[in-house]
Coordinates of C-alpha atoms in Angstrom, one line a residue:
M1 CA 5.1 -55.9 -51.8
S2 CA 2.8 -58.6 -50.8
S3 CA -0.5 -58.7 -52.7
T4 CA -2.4 -60.2 -49.8
I5 CA -5.6 -58.4 -48.7
R6 CA -6.7 -59.4 -45.2
F7 CA -9.8 -58.6 -43.1
L8 CA -8.7 -58.2 -39.5
K9 CA -10.6 -57.8 -36.3
R10 CA -9.4 -55.1 -33.8
Q11 CA -7.6 -57.6 -31.6
Q12 CA -5.7 -59.1 -34.6
I13 CA -4.1 -55.8 -35.7
N14 CA -0.4 -55.2 -35.0
D15 CA -0.5 -51.7 -33.6
D16 CA 3.2 -51.0 -34.2
L17 CA 3.0 -51.8 -37.9
W18 CA -0.3 -50.0 -38.2
N19 CA 0.8 -46.8 -36.5
K20 CA 4.1 -46.7 -38.3
R21 CA 2.2 -46.7 -41.6
V22 CA 0.0 -43.9 -40.4
S23 CA 3.1 -41.9 -39.4
D24 CA 4.7 -42.4 -42.8
A25 CA 1.6 -41.2 -44.7
E26 CA 1.7 -38.2 -46.9
H27 CA -0.5 -35.9 -44.8
K28 CA -0.1 -37.7 -41.4
L29 CA -3.8 -37.5 -40.5
P30 CA -4.2 -38.6 -36.8
Y31 CA -7.7 -40.0 -37.2
T32 CA -6.3 -43.4 -38.4
F33 CA -3.9 -44.1 -35.5
S34 CA -5.0 -47.2 -33.7
W35 CA -5.2 -45.3 -30.4
Y36 CA -7.2 -42.5 -31.9
L37 CA -9.7 -45.0 -33.4
D38 CA -9.9 -46.8 -30.0
A39 CA -10.8 -43.6 -28.3
A40 CA -13.3 -42.6 -31.0
T41 CA -15.1 -46.0 -31.2
R42 CA -14.4 -47.6 -27.8
S43 CA -12.1 -50.0 -29.6
K44 CA -15.0 -51.2 -31.8
W45 CA -13.5 -51.3 -35.3
D46 CA -12.4 -53.8 -37.9
A47 CA -10.0 -53.2 -40.8
V48 CA -9.0 -54.3 -44.3
V49 CA -5.2 -54.3 -44.7
Y50 CA -3.1 -54.6 -47.9
G51 CA 0.2 -56.5 -47.8
N52 CA 2.4 -55.8 -44.8
Y53 CA 0.3 -52.8 -43.7
E54 CA 1.1 -50.8 -46.8
F55 CA -2.5 -49.7 -47.2
L56 CA -5.0 -49.4 -44.3
L57 CA -8.8 -49.2 -44.4
P58 CA -10.4 -49.0 -40.9
L59 CA -14.0 -50.0 -40.5
P60 CA -15.5 -48.3 -37.5
L61 CA -18.5 -50.2 -36.2
N62 CA -21.8 -48.6 -35.3
L63 CA -25.1 -49.8 -33.8
K64 CA -26.5 -53.1 -34.9
W65 CA -29.9 -53.6 -36.6
F66 CA -31.3 -57.1 -36.4
G67 CA -27.9 -58.3 -35.5
L68 CA -26.1 -56.7 -38.5
P69 CA -23.4 -54.1 -37.7
R70 CA -23.0 -50.9 -39.7
V71 CA -19.7 -49.3 -40.7
V72 CA -20.0 -45.5 -40.1
T73 CA -17.3 -42.9 -39.8
P74 CA -17.5 -41.8 -36.1
P75 CA -17.6 -38.1 -34.9
F76 CA -14.3 -36.3 -34.8
C77 CA -12.8 -38.5 -37.6
Q78 CA -13.1 -36.4 -40.7
Q79 CA -11.0 -38.7 -43.0
L80 CA -9.9 -42.3 -42.4
G81 CA -7.6 -44.4 -44.7
V82 CA -6.8 -45.5 -47.4
L83 CA -3.4 -43.8 -46.8
A84 CA -0.9 -43.0 -49.6
T85 CA 2.8 -42.1 -49.2
S86 CA 4.8 -39.9 -51.6
A87 CA 6.3 -43.1 -53.0
D88 CA 2.9 -44.4 -53.9
L89 CA 2.2 -41.3 -55.9
A90 CA 5.7 -40.7 -57.3
S91 CA 4.8 -41.6 -60.9
P92 CA 1.8 -42.3 -63.1
A93 CA 2.5 -46.0 -63.0
S94 CA 2.8 -46.1 -59.2
Q95 CA -0.5 -44.1 -58.9
V96 CA -2.3 -46.6 -61.2
E97 CA -1.0 -49.5 -59.1
A98 CA -2.0 -47.8 -55.8
N99 CA -5.5 -47.1 -57.2
D100 CA -5.9 -50.7 -58.3
R101 CA -5.0 -51.9 -54.8
I102 CA -7.3 -49.4 -53.1
R103 CA -10.2 -50.5 -55.4
A104 CA -9.5 -54.1 -54.4
M105 CA -9.6 -53.2 -50.7
L106 CA -13.0 -51.5 -51.1
E107 CA -14.3 -54.5 -52.9
A108 CA -12.9 -56.8 -50.1
I109 CA -15.0 -55.2 -47.4
P110 CA -17.1 -58.2 -46.1
G111 CA -20.8 -58.3 -46.9
R112 CA -21.7 -58.8 -43.2
Y113 CA -22.3 -55.0 -42.8
L114 CA -25.8 -53.6 -43.2
K115 CA -24.5 -50.2 -44.3
L116 CA -21.2 -48.6 -45.3
H117 CA -20.7 -44.8 -44.8
L118 CA -17.0 -44.0 -44.8
Q119 CA -15.2 -40.6 -45.2
L120 CA -11.9 -41.5 -46.8
S121 CA -8.6 -39.9 -47.8
L122 CA -8.1 -41.2 -51.4
P123 CA -6.1 -40.2 -54.5
S124 CA -8.3 -37.7 -56.4
D125 CA -8.4 -39.8 -59.6
L126 CA -10.4 -42.5 -57.8
G127 CA -13.3 -40.1 -57.7
Q128 CA -15.0 -41.7 -60.7
L129 CA -16.1 -44.7 -58.7
A130 CA -19.9 -44.7 -58.5
A131 CA -20.0 -45.2 -54.7
L132 CA -17.8 -42.1 -54.1
R133 CA -18.9 -38.5 -53.7
P134 CA -16.6 -35.6 -53.0
R135 CA -16.4 -33.4 -50.0
T136 CA -14.0 -30.5 -49.5
N137 CA -11.6 -29.8 -46.7
L138 CA -10.0 -26.3 -46.1
C139 CA -6.2 -26.1 -45.4
I140 CA -3.4 -23.6 -45.4
D141 CA 0.0 -24.8 -46.5
L142 CA 2.5 -23.5 -44.0
S143 CA 5.7 -24.9 -45.5
N144 CA 8.2 -22.4 -46.8
Q145 CA 5.9 -19.5 -45.9
S146 CA 6.1 -16.6 -43.5
Y147 CA 3.3 -15.4 -41.3
Q148 CA 3.3 -12.1 -43.2
K149 CA 2.8 -13.9 -46.5
I150 CA 0.0 -16.1 -45.1
T151 CA -1.9 -13.1 -43.6
K152 CA -1.9 -11.3 -47.0
N153 CA -4.6 -13.8 -48.0
Y154 CA -6.8 -12.9 -45.1
S155 CA -10.0 -11.0 -46.0
K156 CA -10.1 -7.3 -45.1
S157 CA -12.8 -7.8 -42.5
L158 CA -10.8 -10.7 -40.8
K159 CA -7.7 -8.5 -40.6
K160 CA -9.7 -5.8 -39.0
R161 CA -11.3 -8.1 -36.4
I162 CA -8.0 -9.7 -35.5
R163 CA -6.4 -6.2 -34.9
R164 CA -9.3 -5.3 -32.7
A165 CA -9.1 -8.6 -30.8
S166 CA -5.4 -8.4 -30.4
G167 CA -5.8 -5.5 -28.0
Q168 CA -7.9 -7.5 -25.5
Y169 CA -6.8 -11.2 -25.8
R170 CA -3.7 -13.3 -25.4
L171 CA -3.2 -16.9 -26.4
V172 CA -2.7 -19.3 -23.5
A173 CA -1.9 -23.0 -23.5
S174 CA -4.3 -24.9 -21.3
E175 CA -4.8 -28.5 -19.9
D176 CA -8.4 -27.9 -18.8
V177 CA -10.3 -30.3 -21.0
P178 CA -13.5 -30.3 -18.9
A179 CA -13.7 -26.5 -19.2
L180 CA -13.4 -26.8 -23.0
I181 CA -16.1 -29.4 -23.2
E182 CA -18.5 -27.4 -20.9
L183 CA -17.9 -24.3 -23.0
Y184 CA -18.8 -26.2 -26.1
K185 CA -21.9 -27.8 -24.5
K186 CA -23.2 -24.4 -23.4
E187 CA -22.5 -22.4 -26.5
V188 CA -22.7 -24.9 -29.4
G189 CA -24.1 -28.2 -28.1
T190 CA -27.7 -27.7 -28.9
K191 CA -27.0 -26.3 -32.4
A192 CA -24.5 -29.1 -33.2
N193 CA -26.9 -31.8 -31.8
L194 CA -24.2 -33.6 -30.0
K195 CA -25.3 -36.5 -27.8
S196 CA -23.8 -37.2 -24.3
W197 CA -21.8 -40.1 -25.6
M198 CA -20.1 -37.9 -28.2
Y199 CA -18.8 -35.6 -25.5
Q200 CA -17.3 -38.7 -23.8
R201 CA -15.6 -39.7 -27.1
I202 CA -14.1 -36.2 -27.7
Q203 CA -12.8 -36.1 -24.1
A204 CA -11.2 -39.6 -24.6
I205 CA -9.7 -38.4 -28.0
I206 CA -8.3 -35.2 -26.5
N207 CA -6.8 -37.1 -23.5
E208 CA -5.1 -39.7 -25.8
C209 CA -3.7 -36.9 -28.0
L210 CA -2.4 -34.9 -25.0
A211 CA -0.8 -38.1 -23.5
R212 CA 1.2 -38.5 -26.7
D213 CA 2.0 -34.8 -27.1
Y214 CA -0.1 -34.9 -30.3
G215 CA -2.2 -31.8 -29.7
Q216 CA -2.8 -28.8 -27.5
V217 CA -5.8 -27.1 -25.8
W218 CA -5.5 -23.3 -26.4
S219 CA -7.5 -20.4 -24.8
A220 CA -8.1 -16.9 -25.9
V221 CA -7.9 -15.2 -22.5
H222 CA -9.4 -11.7 -22.0
L223 CA -7.8 -8.9 -20.2
D224 CA -10.1 -9.7 -17.3
G225 CA -8.5 -13.1 -17.0
S226 CA -11.4 -15.2 -18.3
A227 CA -11.3 -17.5 -21.4
H228 CA -13.7 -16.2 -24.1
A229 CA -12.8 -19.0 -26.5
M230 CA -11.2 -22.4 -26.2
G231 CA -10.2 -25.0 -28.8
F232 CA -8.3 -28.3 -29.1
F233 CA -5.9 -28.5 -32.1
A234 CA -4.7 -32.1 -32.9
G235 CA -1.5 -33.1 -34.6
Q236 CA 2.1 -32.1 -34.9
C237 CA 3.1 -31.5 -38.6
R238 CA -0.5 -31.1 -39.6
I239 CA -2.4 -28.9 -37.0
I240 CA -6.2 -29.7 -37.1
N241 CA -8.9 -27.4 -35.7
L242 CA -10.7 -30.3 -34.1
F243 CA -13.0 -28.9 -31.4
G244 CA -13.7 -25.4 -30.1
A245 CA -16.1 -22.8 -29.1
S246 CA -16.4 -19.2 -27.9
N247 CA -18.9 -17.6 -25.5
E248 CA -21.1 -14.6 -26.1
S249 CA -18.4 -12.1 -25.1
G250 CA -15.9 -13.9 -27.2
R251 CA -18.1 -13.7 -30.3
A252 CA -18.6 -10.0 -29.7
G253 CA -14.8 -9.5 -29.3
F254 CA -13.8 -11.9 -32.2
A255 CA -11.9 -14.2 -29.8
M256 CA -12.1 -17.2 -32.2
H257 CA -10.7 -15.1 -35.0
F258 CA -7.8 -14.2 -32.8
M259 CA -7.3 -17.7 -31.5
L260 CA -7.1 -19.4 -34.9
D261 CA -4.7 -16.7 -36.2
Q262 CA -2.4 -17.1 -33.2
V263 CA -2.5 -20.9 -33.1
M264 CA -1.6 -20.9 -36.8
K265 CA 1.3 -18.5 -36.1
N266 CA 2.5 -20.7 -33.3
A267 CA 2.3 -23.8 -35.6
L268 CA 4.3 -22.0 -38.2
D269 CA 7.0 -21.0 -35.7
K270 CA 7.3 -24.6 -34.6
G271 CA 7.7 -25.9 -38.2
A272 CA 4.3 -27.4 -38.9
S273 CA 3.5 -27.9 -42.5
I274 CA -0.3 -27.6 -42.7
F275 CA -3.1 -25.8 -40.8
D276 CA -6.3 -27.8 -41.3
F277 CA -9.6 -26.1 -40.6
E278 CA -11.4 -29.4 -41.1
G279 CA -13.8 -27.7 -43.5
S280 CA -17.5 -27.5 -42.8
E281 CA -20.8 -28.2 -44.5
I282 CA -22.4 -25.3 -42.5
P283 CA -22.3 -22.3 -44.8
G284 CA -21.6 -19.7 -42.1
V285 CA -18.8 -21.7 -40.6
R286 CA -17.3 -22.4 -44.0
S287 CA -17.4 -18.7 -44.9
F288 CA -15.6 -17.9 -41.7
F289 CA -12.8 -20.4 -42.5
Q290 CA -12.6 -19.2 -46.1
S291 CA -11.9 -15.6 -44.8
F292 CA -8.4 -17.0 -43.9
G293 CA -7.6 -17.7 -47.5
P294 CA -7.3 -21.5 -47.4
S295 CA -6.9 -23.9 -50.3
E296 CA -9.5 -26.7 -51.0
E297 CA -8.5 -30.3 -50.4
P298 CA -10.8 -33.1 -51.5
Y299 CA -11.8 -36.1 -49.6
W300 CA -14.4 -38.7 -50.3
V301 CA -17.6 -40.3 -48.9
Y302 CA -17.9 -44.0 -49.8
Q303 CA -21.4 -45.2 -49.3
K304 CA -23.1 -48.5 -50.0

């Protein structure tokens, strides 16, 4: 493996090599695909690359202040690189070597940026670095599991609500991205404090994912034919609860509970390995996700 660490501008990146490396990563997080980053940042990102694209560290660019750019993780990108494969973590020696390379990449970020605020997927034993602080994602491992086994970990109240919702909803695949975004704007937008440009970015991300068969819009459709909840779930092997909302009737009828349960069941039937709730820093939302019995998965905030 080459020991070269390179700083690259967006136009210098080999997309084929970059995206192959993302596809080979242990958890196949979509956020780091070049096309996903292009949609999330309007193609405004740099990168630090180790060797022949063995390790990737995207640097999304934000607003400039007195001519100095900032590197800030954009909305709808929970975790970016640095990516590790199973081979990188196969032994203690390989883990140490991988960690040394990752540290070197973080140190190689140019000093031209006014601020660094990156949310990163890193090996957990890198957490002792002073500039890192942990955050927790919530996931359910679907591999080698049955739907019945997974639902045993649901809370009693969740099971009751899903049973109630099952009598009035059905899960329907949709391609109506504008309807999903309008539902989110109306029901969640003010609370989430999303700006108009953020809706443009999520629409671009969803469109790119759909064009590559890398996600699906789902609706919880009521007996009356109306959608009471909608969501976009990104990924193939790892299904990510990226963007969704329910209306007032859906909240009363537990449409979101039903939709998450049925999307997970569908993912399991199609051989997906992980259902990713994306976690949440909002206590009420986090508590809702935890009612499904997920495991905690750490990721890191790198800030300087």
